[in-house]
Short mmCIF file of C-alpha atoms and ligand atoms in Angstrom, two decimals:
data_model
loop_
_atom_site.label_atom_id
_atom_site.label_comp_id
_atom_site.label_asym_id
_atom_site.label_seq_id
_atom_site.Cartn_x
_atom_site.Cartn_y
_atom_site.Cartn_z
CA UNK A 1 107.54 64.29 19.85
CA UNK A 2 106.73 65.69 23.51
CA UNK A 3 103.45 65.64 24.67
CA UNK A 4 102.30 68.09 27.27
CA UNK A 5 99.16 68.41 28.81
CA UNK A 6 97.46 71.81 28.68
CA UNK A 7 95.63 72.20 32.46
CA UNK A 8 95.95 73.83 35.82
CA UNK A 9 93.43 71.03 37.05
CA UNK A 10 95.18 69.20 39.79
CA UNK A 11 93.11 65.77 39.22
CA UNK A 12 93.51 65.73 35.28
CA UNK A 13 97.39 66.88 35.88
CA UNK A 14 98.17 64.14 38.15
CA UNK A 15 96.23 61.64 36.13
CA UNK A 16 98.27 62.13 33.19
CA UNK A 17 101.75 62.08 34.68
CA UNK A 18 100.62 58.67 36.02
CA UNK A 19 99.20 57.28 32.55
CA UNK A 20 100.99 58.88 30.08
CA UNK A 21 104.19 59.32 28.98
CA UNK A 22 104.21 63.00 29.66
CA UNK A 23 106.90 65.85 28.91
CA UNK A 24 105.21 68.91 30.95
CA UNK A 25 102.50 71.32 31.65
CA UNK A 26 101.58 74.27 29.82
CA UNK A 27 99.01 77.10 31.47
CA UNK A 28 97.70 79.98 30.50
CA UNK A 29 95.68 82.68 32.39
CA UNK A 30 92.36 81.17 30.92
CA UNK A 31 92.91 77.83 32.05
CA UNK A 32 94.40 78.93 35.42
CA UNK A 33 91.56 81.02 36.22
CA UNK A 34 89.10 78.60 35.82
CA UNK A 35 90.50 76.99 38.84
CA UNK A 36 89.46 79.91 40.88
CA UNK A 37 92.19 78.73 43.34
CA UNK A 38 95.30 80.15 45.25
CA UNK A 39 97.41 81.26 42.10
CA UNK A 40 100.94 80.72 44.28
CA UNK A 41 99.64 77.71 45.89
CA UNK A 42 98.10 75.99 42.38
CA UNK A 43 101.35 76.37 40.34
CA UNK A 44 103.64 75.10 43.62
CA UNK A 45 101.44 71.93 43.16
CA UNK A 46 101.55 71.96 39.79
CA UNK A 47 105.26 71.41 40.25
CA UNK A 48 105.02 68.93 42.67
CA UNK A 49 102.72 66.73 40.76
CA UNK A 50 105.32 66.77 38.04
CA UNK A 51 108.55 66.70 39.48
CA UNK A 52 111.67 68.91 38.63
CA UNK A 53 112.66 67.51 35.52
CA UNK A 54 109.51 68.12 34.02
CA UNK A 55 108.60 70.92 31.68
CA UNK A 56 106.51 73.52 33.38
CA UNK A 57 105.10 76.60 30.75
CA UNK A 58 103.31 79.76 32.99
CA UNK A 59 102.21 82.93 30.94
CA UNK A 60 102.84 86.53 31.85
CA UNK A 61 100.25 88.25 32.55
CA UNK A 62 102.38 91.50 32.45
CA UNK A 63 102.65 93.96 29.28
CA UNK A 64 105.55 95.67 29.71
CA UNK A 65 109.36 94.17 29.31
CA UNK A 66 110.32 95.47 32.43
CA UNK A 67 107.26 93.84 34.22
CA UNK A 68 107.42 90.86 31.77
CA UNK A 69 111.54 90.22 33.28
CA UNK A 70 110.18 90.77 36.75
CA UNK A 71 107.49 88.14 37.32
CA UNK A 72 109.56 85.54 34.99
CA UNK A 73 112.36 85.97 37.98
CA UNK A 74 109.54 85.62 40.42
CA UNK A 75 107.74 82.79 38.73
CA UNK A 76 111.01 80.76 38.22
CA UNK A 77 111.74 80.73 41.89
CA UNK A 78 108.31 80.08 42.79
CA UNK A 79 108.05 76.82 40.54
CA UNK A 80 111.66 75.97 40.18
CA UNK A 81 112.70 72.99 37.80
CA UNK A 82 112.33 73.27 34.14
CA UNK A 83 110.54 76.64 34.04
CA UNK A 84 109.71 78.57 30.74
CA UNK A 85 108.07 81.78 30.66
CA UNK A 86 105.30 81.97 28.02
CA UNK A 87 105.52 85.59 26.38
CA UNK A 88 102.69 86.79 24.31
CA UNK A 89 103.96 88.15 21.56
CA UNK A 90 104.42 91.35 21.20
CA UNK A 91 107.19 94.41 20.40
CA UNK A 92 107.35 94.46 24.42
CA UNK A 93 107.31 90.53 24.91
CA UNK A 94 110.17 90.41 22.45
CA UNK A 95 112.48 93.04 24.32
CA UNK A 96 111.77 90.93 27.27
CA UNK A 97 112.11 87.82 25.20
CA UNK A 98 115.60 89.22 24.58
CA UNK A 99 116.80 90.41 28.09
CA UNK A 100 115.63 87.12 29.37
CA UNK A 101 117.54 85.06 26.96
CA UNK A 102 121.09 86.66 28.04
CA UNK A 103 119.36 86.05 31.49
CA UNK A 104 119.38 82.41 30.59
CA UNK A 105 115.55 82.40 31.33
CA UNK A 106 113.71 79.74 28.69
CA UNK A 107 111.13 81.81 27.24
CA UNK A 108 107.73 80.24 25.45
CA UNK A 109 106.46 82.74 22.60
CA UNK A 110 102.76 82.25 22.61
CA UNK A 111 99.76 83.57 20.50
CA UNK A 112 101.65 82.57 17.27
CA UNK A 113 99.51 82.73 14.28
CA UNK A 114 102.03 83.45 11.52
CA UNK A 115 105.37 82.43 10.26
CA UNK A 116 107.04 85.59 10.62
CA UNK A 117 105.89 85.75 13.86
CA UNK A 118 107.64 82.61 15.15
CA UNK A 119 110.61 83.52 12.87
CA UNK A 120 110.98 86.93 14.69
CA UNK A 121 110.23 85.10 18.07
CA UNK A 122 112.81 82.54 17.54
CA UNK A 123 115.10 84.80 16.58
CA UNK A 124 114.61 86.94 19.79
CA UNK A 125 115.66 84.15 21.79
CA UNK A 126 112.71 81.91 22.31
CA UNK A 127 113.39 78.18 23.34
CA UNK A 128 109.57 77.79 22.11
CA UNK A 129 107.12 79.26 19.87
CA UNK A 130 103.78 78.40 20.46
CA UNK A 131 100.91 78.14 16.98
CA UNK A 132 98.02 77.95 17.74
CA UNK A 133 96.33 75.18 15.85
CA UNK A 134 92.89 75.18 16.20
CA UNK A 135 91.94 79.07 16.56
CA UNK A 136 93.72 79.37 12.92
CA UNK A 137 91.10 76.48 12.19
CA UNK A 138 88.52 78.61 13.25
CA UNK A 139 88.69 81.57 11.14
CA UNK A 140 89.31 79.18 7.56
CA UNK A 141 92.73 79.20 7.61
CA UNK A 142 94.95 76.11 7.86
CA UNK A 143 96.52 75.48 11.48
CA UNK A 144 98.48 72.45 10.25
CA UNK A 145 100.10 74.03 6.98
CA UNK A 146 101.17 77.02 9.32
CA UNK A 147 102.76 74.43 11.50
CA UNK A 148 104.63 72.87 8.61
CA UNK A 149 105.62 76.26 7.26
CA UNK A 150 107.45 76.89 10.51
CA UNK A 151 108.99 73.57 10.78
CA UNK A 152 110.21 74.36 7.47
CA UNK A 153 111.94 77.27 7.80
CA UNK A 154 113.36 76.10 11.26
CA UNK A 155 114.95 73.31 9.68
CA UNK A 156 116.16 75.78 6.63
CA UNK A 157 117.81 78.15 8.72
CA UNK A 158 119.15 75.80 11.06
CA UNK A 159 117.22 77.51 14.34
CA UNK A 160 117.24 76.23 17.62
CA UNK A 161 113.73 76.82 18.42
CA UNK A 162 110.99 74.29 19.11
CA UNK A 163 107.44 74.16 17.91
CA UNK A 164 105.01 73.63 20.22
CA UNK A 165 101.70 73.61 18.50
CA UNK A 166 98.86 74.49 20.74
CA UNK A 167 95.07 74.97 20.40
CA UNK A 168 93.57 71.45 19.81
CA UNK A 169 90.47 70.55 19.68
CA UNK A 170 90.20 67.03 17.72
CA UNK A 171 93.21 64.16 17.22
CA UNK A 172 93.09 64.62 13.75
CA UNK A 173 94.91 67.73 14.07
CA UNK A 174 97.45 66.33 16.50
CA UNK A 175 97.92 63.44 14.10
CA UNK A 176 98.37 65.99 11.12
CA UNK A 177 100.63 68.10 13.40
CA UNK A 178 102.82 64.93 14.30
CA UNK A 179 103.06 64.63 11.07
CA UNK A 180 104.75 67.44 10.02
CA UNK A 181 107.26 67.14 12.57
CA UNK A 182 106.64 69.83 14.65
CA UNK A 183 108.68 68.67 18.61
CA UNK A 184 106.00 69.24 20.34
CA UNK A 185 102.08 69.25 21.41
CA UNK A 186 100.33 70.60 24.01
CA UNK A 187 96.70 69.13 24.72
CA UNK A 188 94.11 68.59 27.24
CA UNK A 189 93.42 65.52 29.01
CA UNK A 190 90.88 64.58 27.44
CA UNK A 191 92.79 64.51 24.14
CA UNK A 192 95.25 62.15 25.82
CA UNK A 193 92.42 59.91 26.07
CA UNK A 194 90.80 59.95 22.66
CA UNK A 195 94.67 59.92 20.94
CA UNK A 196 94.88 56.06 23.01
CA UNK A 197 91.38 54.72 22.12
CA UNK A 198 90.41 52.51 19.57
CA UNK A 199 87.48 49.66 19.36
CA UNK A 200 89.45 47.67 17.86
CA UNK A 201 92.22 47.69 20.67
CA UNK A 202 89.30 47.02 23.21
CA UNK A 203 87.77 44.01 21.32
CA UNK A 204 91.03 42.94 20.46
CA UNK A 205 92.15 42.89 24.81
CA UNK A 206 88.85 41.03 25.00
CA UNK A 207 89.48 38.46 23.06
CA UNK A 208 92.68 37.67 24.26
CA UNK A 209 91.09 37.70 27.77
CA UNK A 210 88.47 35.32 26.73
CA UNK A 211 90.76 32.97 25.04
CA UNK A 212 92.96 33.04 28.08
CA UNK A 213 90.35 32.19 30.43
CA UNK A 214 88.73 29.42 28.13
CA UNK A 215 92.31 27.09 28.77
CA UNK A 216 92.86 28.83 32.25
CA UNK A 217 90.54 29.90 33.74
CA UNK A 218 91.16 32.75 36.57
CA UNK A 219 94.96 31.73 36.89
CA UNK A 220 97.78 34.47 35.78
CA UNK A 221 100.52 34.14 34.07
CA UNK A 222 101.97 34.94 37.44
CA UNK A 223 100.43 32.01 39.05
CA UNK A 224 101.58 29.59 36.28
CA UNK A 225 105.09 30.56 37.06
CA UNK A 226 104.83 30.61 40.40
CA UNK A 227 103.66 27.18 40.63
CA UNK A 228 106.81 25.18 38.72
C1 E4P B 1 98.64 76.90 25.00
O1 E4P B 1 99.70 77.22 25.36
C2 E4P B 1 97.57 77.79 24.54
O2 E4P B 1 97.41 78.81 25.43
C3 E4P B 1 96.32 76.98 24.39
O3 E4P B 1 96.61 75.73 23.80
C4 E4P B 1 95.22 77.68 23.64
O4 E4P B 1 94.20 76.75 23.43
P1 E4P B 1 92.70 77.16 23.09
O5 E4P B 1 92.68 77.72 21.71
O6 E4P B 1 91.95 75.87 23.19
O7 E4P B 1 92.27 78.15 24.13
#
């Protein structure tokens, strides 16, 4: 599964690409505008933080195809590297969604709340659809059996599209959505954190430590070998 962290926040972005085995960085205009920052200058060092190789998801914030086209061109030469173009979707996102695909520009469907929805998406072109898993939560439906739903009917029609369930709010859900097999997650930092804790891993470090130290005191392992 790919794990990308959902942030524009420079700090949390570069902690993550040093701790975790991370695939990208997703945005959207809600999480880049709580920055408050140079728009141009935050997603150029986005993109240096990660690299070239990594994945790197901006939204639209047009609403037209024509406009939609436009700033994906101007985005991708901005950021370079593995760009994708997240498209709300829409009857205008998925004409652009189409003209960008024979443009060879990867397109992200986001806002995906159906099956149907991603279907159509998918089917327009997109290398992505985004569900989102935690808003369905929200109003009593069932984020993960949407997810599986899609999965499903990816793998029955044989579509080359990836899932990329968004909206988390608990590891639970992330477990669930692993779980299911959709290829991909996108969560915040903070999730990153909470998916890699456990007591039990702590006390169990601990007690190696201790053990360690009761037969050698402060010497490594490094110092051991050193010394023969
Ligand atoms: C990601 O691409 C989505 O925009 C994002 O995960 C939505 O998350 P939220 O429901 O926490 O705002």
């Amino acid at each position: 599964m790919q794990y990308i962290v959902d942030s524009a926040h420079l700090e949390e972005i570069r902690e993550c690409v040093e701790f975790y085995p991370l695939d990208g960085v997703t945005t959207n205009p809600t999480i880049i505008s709580k920055e408050h920052s140079d728009f141009v200058k935050l997603i150029k060092e986005i993109r240096a933080i990660i690299g070239a190789e990594r994945m790197l998801h901006i939204q639209t914030t047009a609403t037209t195809s024509e406009a939609i086209v436009k700033e994906a061109v101007a985005l991708m030469e901005a950021v370079g590297g593995d760009f994708y173009i997240k498209v709300p979707i829409s009857p205008e996102g998925l004409k652009a969604t189409m003209a960008l695909k024979r443009m060879g520009i990867k397109v992200t469907e986001t806002a995906i709340f159906t099956p149907q929805q991603a279907l159509i998406a998918a089917k327009a072109g997109a290398s992505y659809i985004a569900p989102y898993v935690n808003r369905l939560d929200n109003i009593v439906s069932d984020g993960v059996h949407v997810v599986s739903e899609i999965v499903e009917m990816f793998k029955r029609y044989d579509i080359d599209c990836k899932v990329l369930a968004a909206s988390f709010k608990n590891t639970e859900q992330i477990h669930k959505i692993a779980m299911v097999g959709a290829h991909a997650v996108t969560i915040s930092p903070d999730l990153f954190k909470k998916l890699t804790y456990h007591p039990l891993t702590l006390y169990a470090i601990d007690d190696f430590q201790k053990d360690w130290e009761s037969v050698y005191g402060d010497e490594t392992v490094l110092d051991l070998l050193e010394e023969k």
